[in-house]
mmCIF file of C-alpha atoms in Angstrom:
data_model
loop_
_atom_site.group_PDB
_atom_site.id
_atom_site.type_symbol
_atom_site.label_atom_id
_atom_site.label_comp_id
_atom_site.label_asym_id
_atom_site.label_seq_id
_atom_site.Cartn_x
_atom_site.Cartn_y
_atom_site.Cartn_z
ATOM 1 C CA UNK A 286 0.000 0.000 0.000
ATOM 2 C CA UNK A 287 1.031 3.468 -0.821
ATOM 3 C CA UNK A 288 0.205 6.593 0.732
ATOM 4 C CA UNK A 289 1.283 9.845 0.173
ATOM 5 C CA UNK A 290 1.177 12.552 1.944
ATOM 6 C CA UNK A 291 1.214 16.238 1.305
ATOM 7 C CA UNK A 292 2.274 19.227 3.646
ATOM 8 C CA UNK A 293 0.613 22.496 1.994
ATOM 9 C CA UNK A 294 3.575 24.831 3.561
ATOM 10 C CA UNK A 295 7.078 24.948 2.078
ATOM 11 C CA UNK A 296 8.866 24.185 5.931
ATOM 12 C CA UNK A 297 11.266 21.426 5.227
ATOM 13 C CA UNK A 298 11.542 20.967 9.130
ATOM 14 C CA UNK A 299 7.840 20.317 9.666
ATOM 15 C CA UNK A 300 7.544 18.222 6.231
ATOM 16 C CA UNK A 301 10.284 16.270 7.443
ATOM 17 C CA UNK A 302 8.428 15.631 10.838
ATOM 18 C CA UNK A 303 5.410 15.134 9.226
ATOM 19 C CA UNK A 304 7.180 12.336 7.148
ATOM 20 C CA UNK A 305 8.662 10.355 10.720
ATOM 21 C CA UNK A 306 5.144 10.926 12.529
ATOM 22 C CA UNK A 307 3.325 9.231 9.318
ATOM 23 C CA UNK A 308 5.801 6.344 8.651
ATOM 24 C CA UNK A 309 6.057 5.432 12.493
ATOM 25 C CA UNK A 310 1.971 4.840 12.446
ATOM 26 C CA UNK A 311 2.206 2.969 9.296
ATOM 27 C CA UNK A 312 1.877 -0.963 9.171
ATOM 28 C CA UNK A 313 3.902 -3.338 7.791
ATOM 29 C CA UNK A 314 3.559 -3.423 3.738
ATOM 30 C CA UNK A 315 2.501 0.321 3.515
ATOM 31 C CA UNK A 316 5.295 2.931 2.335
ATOM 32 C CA UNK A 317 4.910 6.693 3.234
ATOM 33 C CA UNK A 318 5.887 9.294 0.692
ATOM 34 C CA UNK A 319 5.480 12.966 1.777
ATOM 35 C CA UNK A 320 6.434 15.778 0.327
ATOM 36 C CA UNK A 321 5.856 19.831 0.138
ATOM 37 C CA UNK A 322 4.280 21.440 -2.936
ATOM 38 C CA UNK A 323 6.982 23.574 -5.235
ATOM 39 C CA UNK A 324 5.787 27.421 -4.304
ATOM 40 C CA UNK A 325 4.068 26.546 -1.320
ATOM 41 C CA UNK A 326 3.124 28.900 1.123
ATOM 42 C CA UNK A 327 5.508 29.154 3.729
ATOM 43 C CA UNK A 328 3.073 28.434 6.029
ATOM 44 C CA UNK A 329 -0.809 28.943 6.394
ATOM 45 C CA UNK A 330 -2.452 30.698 8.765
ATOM 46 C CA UNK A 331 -4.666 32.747 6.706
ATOM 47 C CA UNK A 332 -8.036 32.257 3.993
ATOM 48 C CA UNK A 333 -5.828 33.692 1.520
ATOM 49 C CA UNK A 334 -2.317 31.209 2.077
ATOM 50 C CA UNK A 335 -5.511 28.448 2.713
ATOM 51 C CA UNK A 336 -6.887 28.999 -1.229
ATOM 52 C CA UNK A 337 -2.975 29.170 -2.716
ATOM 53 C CA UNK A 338 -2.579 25.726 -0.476
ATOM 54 C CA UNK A 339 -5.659 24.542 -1.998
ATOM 55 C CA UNK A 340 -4.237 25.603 -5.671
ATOM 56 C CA UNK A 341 -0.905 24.084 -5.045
ATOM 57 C CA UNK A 342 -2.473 20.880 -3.256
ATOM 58 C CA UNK A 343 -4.272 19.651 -6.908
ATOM 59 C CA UNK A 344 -1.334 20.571 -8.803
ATOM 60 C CA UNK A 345 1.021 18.612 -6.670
ATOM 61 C CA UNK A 346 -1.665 15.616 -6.431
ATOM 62 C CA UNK A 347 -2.354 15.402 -10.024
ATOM 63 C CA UNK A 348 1.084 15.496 -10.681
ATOM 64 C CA UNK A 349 2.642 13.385 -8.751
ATOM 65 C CA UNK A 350 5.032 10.837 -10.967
ATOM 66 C CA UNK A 351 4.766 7.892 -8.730
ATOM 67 C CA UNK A 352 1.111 5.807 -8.162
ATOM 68 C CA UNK A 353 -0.596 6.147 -4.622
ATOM 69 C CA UNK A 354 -3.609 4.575 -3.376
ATOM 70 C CA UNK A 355 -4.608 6.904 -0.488
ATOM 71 C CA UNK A 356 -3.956 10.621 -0.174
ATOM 72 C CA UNK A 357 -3.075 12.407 3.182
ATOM 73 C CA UNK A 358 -3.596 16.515 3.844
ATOM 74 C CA UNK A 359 -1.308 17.545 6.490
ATOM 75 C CA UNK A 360 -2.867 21.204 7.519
ATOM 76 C CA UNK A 361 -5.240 21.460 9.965
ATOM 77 C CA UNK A 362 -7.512 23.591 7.725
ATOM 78 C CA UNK A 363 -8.046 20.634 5.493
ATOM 79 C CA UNK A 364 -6.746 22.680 2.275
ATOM 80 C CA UNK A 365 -9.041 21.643 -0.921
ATOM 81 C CA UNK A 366 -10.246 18.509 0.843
ATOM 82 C CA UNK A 367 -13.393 18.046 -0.859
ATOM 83 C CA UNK A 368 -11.986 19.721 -4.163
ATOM 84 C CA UNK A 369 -9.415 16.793 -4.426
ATOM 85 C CA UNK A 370 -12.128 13.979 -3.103
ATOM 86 C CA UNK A 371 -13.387 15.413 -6.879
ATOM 87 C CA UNK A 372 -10.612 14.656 -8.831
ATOM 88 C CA UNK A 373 -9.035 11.940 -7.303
ATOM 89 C CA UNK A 374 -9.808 8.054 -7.295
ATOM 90 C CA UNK A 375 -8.221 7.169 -4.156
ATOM 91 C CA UNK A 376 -8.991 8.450 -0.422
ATOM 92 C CA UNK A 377 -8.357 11.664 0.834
ATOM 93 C CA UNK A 378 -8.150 12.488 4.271
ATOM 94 C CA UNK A 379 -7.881 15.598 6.199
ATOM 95 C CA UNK A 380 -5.897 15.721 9.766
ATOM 96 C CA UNK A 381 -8.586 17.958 10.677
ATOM 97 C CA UNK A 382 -11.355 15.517 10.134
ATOM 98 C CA UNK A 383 -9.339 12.485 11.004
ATOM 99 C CA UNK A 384 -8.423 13.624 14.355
ATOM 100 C CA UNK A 385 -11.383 15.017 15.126
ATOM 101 C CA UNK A 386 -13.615 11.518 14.107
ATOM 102 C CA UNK A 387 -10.779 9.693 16.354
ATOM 103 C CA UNK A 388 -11.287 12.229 19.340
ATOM 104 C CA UNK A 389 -15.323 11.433 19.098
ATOM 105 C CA UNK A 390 -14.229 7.594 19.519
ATOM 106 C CA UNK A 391 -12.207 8.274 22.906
ATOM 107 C CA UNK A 392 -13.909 10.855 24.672
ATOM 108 C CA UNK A 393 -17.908 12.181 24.402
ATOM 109 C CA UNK A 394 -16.305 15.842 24.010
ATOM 110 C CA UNK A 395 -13.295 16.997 22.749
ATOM 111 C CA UNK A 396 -11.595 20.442 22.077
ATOM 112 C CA UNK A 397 -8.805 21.445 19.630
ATOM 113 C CA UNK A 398 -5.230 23.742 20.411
ATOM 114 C CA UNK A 399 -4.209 25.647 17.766
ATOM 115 C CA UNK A 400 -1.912 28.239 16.036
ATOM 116 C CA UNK A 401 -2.621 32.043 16.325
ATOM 117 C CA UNK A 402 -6.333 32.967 17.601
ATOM 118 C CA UNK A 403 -7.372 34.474 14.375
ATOM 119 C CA UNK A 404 -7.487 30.789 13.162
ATOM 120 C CA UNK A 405 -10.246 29.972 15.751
ATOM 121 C CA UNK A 406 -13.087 30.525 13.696
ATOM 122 C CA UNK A 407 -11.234 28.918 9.944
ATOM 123 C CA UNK A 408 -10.707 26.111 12.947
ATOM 124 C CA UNK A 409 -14.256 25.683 14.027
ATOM 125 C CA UNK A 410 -16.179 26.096 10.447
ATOM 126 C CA UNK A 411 -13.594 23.020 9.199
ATOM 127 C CA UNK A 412 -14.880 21.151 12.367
ATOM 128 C CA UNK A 413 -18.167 22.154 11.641
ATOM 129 C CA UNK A 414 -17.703 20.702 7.782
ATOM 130 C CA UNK A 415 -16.459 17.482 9.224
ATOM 131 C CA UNK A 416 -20.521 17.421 11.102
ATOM 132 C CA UNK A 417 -18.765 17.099 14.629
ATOM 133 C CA UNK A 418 -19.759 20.442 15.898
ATOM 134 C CA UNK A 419 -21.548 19.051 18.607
ATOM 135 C CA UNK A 420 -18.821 16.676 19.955
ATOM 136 C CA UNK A 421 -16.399 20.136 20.426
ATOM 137 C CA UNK A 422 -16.523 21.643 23.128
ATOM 138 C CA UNK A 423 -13.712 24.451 21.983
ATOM 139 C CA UNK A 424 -11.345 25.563 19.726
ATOM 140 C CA UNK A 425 -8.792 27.288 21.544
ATOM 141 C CA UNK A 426 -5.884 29.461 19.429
ATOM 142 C CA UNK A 427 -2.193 30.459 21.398
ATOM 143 C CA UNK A 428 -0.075 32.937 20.477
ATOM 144 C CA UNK A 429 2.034 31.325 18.103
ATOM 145 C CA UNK A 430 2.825 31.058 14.501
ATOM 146 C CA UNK A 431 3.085 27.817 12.442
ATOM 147 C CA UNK A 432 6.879 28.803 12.333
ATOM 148 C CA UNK A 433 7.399 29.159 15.841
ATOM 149 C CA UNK A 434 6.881 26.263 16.807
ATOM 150 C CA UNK A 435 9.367 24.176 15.548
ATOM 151 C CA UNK A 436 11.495 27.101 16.120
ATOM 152 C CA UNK A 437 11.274 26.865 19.992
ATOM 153 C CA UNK A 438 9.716 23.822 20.740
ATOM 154 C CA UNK A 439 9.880 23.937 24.209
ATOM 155 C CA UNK A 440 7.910 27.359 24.516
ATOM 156 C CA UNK A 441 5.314 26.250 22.406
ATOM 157 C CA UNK A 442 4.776 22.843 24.706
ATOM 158 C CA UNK A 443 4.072 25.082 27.819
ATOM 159 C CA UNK A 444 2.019 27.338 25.713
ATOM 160 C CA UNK A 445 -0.253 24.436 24.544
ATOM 161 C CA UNK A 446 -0.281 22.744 27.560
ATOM 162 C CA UNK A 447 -1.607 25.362 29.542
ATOM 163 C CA UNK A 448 -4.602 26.721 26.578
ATOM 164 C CA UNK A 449 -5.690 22.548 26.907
ATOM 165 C CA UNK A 450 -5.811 23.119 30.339
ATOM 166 C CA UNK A 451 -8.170 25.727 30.518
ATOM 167 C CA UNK A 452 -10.271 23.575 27.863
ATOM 168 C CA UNK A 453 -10.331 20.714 30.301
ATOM 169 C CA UNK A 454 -11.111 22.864 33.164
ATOM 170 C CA UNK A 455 -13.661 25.393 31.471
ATOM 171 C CA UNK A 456 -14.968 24.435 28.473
ATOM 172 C CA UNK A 457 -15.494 20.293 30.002
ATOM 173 C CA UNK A 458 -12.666 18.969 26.871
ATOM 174 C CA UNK A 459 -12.042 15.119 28.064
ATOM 175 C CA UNK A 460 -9.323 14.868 24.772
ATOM 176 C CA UNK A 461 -7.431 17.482 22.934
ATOM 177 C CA UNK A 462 -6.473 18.024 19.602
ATOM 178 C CA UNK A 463 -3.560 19.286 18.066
ATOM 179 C CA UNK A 464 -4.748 21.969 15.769
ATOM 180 C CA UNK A 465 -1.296 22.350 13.735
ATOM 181 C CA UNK A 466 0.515 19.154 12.147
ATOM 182 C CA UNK A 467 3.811 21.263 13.802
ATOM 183 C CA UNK A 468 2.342 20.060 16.958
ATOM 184 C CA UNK A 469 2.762 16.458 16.186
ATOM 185 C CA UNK A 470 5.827 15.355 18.139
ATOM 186 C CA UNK A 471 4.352 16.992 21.170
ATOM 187 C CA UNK A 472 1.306 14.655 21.105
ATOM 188 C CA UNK A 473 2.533 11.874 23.878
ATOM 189 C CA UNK A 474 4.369 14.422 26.054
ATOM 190 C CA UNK A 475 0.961 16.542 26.521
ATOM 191 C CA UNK A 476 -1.133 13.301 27.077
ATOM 192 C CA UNK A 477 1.448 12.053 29.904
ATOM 193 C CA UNK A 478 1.162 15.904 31.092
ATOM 194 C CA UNK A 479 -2.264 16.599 31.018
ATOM 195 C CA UNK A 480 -4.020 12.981 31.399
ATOM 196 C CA UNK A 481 -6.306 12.754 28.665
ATOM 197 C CA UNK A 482 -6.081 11.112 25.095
ATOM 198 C CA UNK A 483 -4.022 13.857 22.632
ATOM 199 C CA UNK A 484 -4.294 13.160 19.477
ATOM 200 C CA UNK A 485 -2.060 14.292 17.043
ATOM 201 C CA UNK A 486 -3.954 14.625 12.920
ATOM 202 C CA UNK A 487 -1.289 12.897 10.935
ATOM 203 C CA UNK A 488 -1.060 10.453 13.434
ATOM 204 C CA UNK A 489 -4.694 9.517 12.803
ATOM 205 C CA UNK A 490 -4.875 9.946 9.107
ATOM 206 C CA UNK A 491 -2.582 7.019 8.388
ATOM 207 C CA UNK A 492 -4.455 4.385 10.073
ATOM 208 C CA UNK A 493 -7.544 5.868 8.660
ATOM 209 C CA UNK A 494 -6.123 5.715 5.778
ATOM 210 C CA UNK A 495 -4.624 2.515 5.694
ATOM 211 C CA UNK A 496 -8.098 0.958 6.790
ATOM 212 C CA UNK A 497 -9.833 2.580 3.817
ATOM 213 C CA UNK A 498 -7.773 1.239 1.410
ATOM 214 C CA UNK A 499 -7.747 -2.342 3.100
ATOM 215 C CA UNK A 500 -11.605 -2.229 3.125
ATOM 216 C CA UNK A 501 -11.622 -1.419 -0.542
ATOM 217 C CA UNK A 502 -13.606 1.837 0.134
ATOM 218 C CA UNK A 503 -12.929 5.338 -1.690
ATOM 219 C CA UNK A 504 -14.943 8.342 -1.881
ATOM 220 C CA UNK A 505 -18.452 8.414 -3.280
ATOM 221 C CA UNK A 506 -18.999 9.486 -7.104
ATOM 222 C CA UNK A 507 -22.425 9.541 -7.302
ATOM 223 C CA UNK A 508 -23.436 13.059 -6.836
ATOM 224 C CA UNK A 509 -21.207 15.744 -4.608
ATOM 225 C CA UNK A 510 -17.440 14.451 -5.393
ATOM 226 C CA UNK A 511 -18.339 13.458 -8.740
ATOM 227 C CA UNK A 512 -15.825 14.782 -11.256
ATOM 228 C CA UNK A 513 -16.154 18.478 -12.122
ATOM 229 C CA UNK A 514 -17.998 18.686 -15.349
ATOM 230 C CA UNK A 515 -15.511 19.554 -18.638
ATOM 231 C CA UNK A 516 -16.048 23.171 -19.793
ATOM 232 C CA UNK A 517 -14.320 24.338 -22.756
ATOM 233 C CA UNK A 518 -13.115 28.344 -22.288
ATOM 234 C CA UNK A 519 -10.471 29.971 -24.111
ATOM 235 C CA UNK A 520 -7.001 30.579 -21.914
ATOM 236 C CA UNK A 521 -7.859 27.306 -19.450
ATOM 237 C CA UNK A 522 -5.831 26.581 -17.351
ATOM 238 C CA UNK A 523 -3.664 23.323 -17.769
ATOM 239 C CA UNK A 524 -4.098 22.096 -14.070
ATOM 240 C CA UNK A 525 -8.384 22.569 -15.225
ATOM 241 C CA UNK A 526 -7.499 20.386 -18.080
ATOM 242 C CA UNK A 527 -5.919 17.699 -15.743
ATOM 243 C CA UNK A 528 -8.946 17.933 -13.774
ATOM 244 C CA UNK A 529 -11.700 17.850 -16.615
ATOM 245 C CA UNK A 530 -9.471 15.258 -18.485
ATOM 246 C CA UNK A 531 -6.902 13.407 -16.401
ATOM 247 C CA UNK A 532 -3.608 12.535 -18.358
ATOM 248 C CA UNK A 533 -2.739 9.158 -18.753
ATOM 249 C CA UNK A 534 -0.122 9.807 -17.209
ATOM 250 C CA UNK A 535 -1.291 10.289 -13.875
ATOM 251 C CA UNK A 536 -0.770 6.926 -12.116
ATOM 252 C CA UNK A 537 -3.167 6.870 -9.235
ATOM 253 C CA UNK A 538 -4.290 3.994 -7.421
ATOM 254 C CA UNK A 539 -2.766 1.766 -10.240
#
């Protein structure tokens, strides 16, 4: 089994620890390839950086020279997550929704940590997409940038630490989220701190994933991820044509 999986920033240093948290919850017989887009935002923390994501996202799935049978987004804002459940074959997950689905399984409420307050509400409305609304009992945002938290690691464990606290204490969280897949290799030292489940997204995804693709299951075609329908315009764009009429060269799921 192959998965890959896609970081939407440009941060070597958080691709590469997306890539270790991904291929140390992978099973025996399934190899992890992740990778960054080419002119990737450096990171996102914005609608704006969240559409050019998106944009790079398809190109670099589309693209991509070697076959994969399941496809992983590692942002928190589930970049294009839908929009490539459209064009691709195979399954797509988002961190978002995967850790969020695994939290419901664990605890009866859960609330997510993440980057920079002004993400709270991007936060909550991809929750609310996911339909588990109802099982969050916050999104909580510290003051930190996607950037800073590889860049001081230990400053942004105390920072987290204490915003799930208040969660657990005020808003009645009984697991926490990581809302950033920077946050990943803090995800057992917060659960031994703070004594509920943490669960980190990528960390979910690829069992998720993995199960999917054992099952034989991919995304629905019938109506809402149906292919987009072809529309001939002058000045298209070649990534549209990929989308309306996939190359043969494009060696998903083979």
């Amino acid at each position: 089994m192959r998965i890959l999986v896609i970081n939407p920033n440009s941060n070597k240093a958080m691709t590469q620890n997306i890539d270790r948290m991904a291929k140390s919850m992978a099973g025996p017989g399934t190899t992890i390839s992740t990778i960054s887009p080419p002119l990737a935002p450096a990171s996102i923390e914005s609608h704006a950086e969240d559409i050019v994501a998106g944009y790079r996202l398809i190109e670099a799935a589309t693209t991509h020279p070697e076959p994969y049978d399941a496809l992983i987004i590692a942002c928190y804002y589930d970049p294009a997550l839908e929009a490539l459940r459209e064009v691709l074959d195979v399954p797509v997950i988002g961190i978002a929704e995967a850790s969020a689905h695994m939290a419901s399984l664990v605890a009866p409420k859960f609330s997510v940590v993440t980057v920079l307050r002004r993400g709270v509400n991007h936060v909550e409305n991809v929750i609310h997409a996911a339909g588990l609304s109802s099982r969050c009992a916050s999104v909580r945002g510290v003051d930190l940038g996607v950037l800073d938290i590889d860049a001081d690691l230990e400053r942004a464990a105390t920072l987290i630490a204490a915003e799930a606290r208040k969660a657990i204490s005020e808003d009645g969280a009984e697991a926490i989220t990581l809302g950033c897949a920077g946050m990943g290799p803090l995800d057992k030292r917060l659960q031994e701190e703070l004594g509920v489940p943490v669960l980190d997204g990528v960390a979910c995804a690829v069992p998720l994933a993995e199960s999917c693709v054992k099952y034989g299951i991919t995304t629905s075609k019938i109506n809402s991820y149906d292919r987009p329908t072809d529309k001939k315009s002058p000045g298209l764009d070649p990534l549209l044509e990929d989308i309306y009429m996939p190359s043969t060269e494009l060696k998903v799921n083979a």
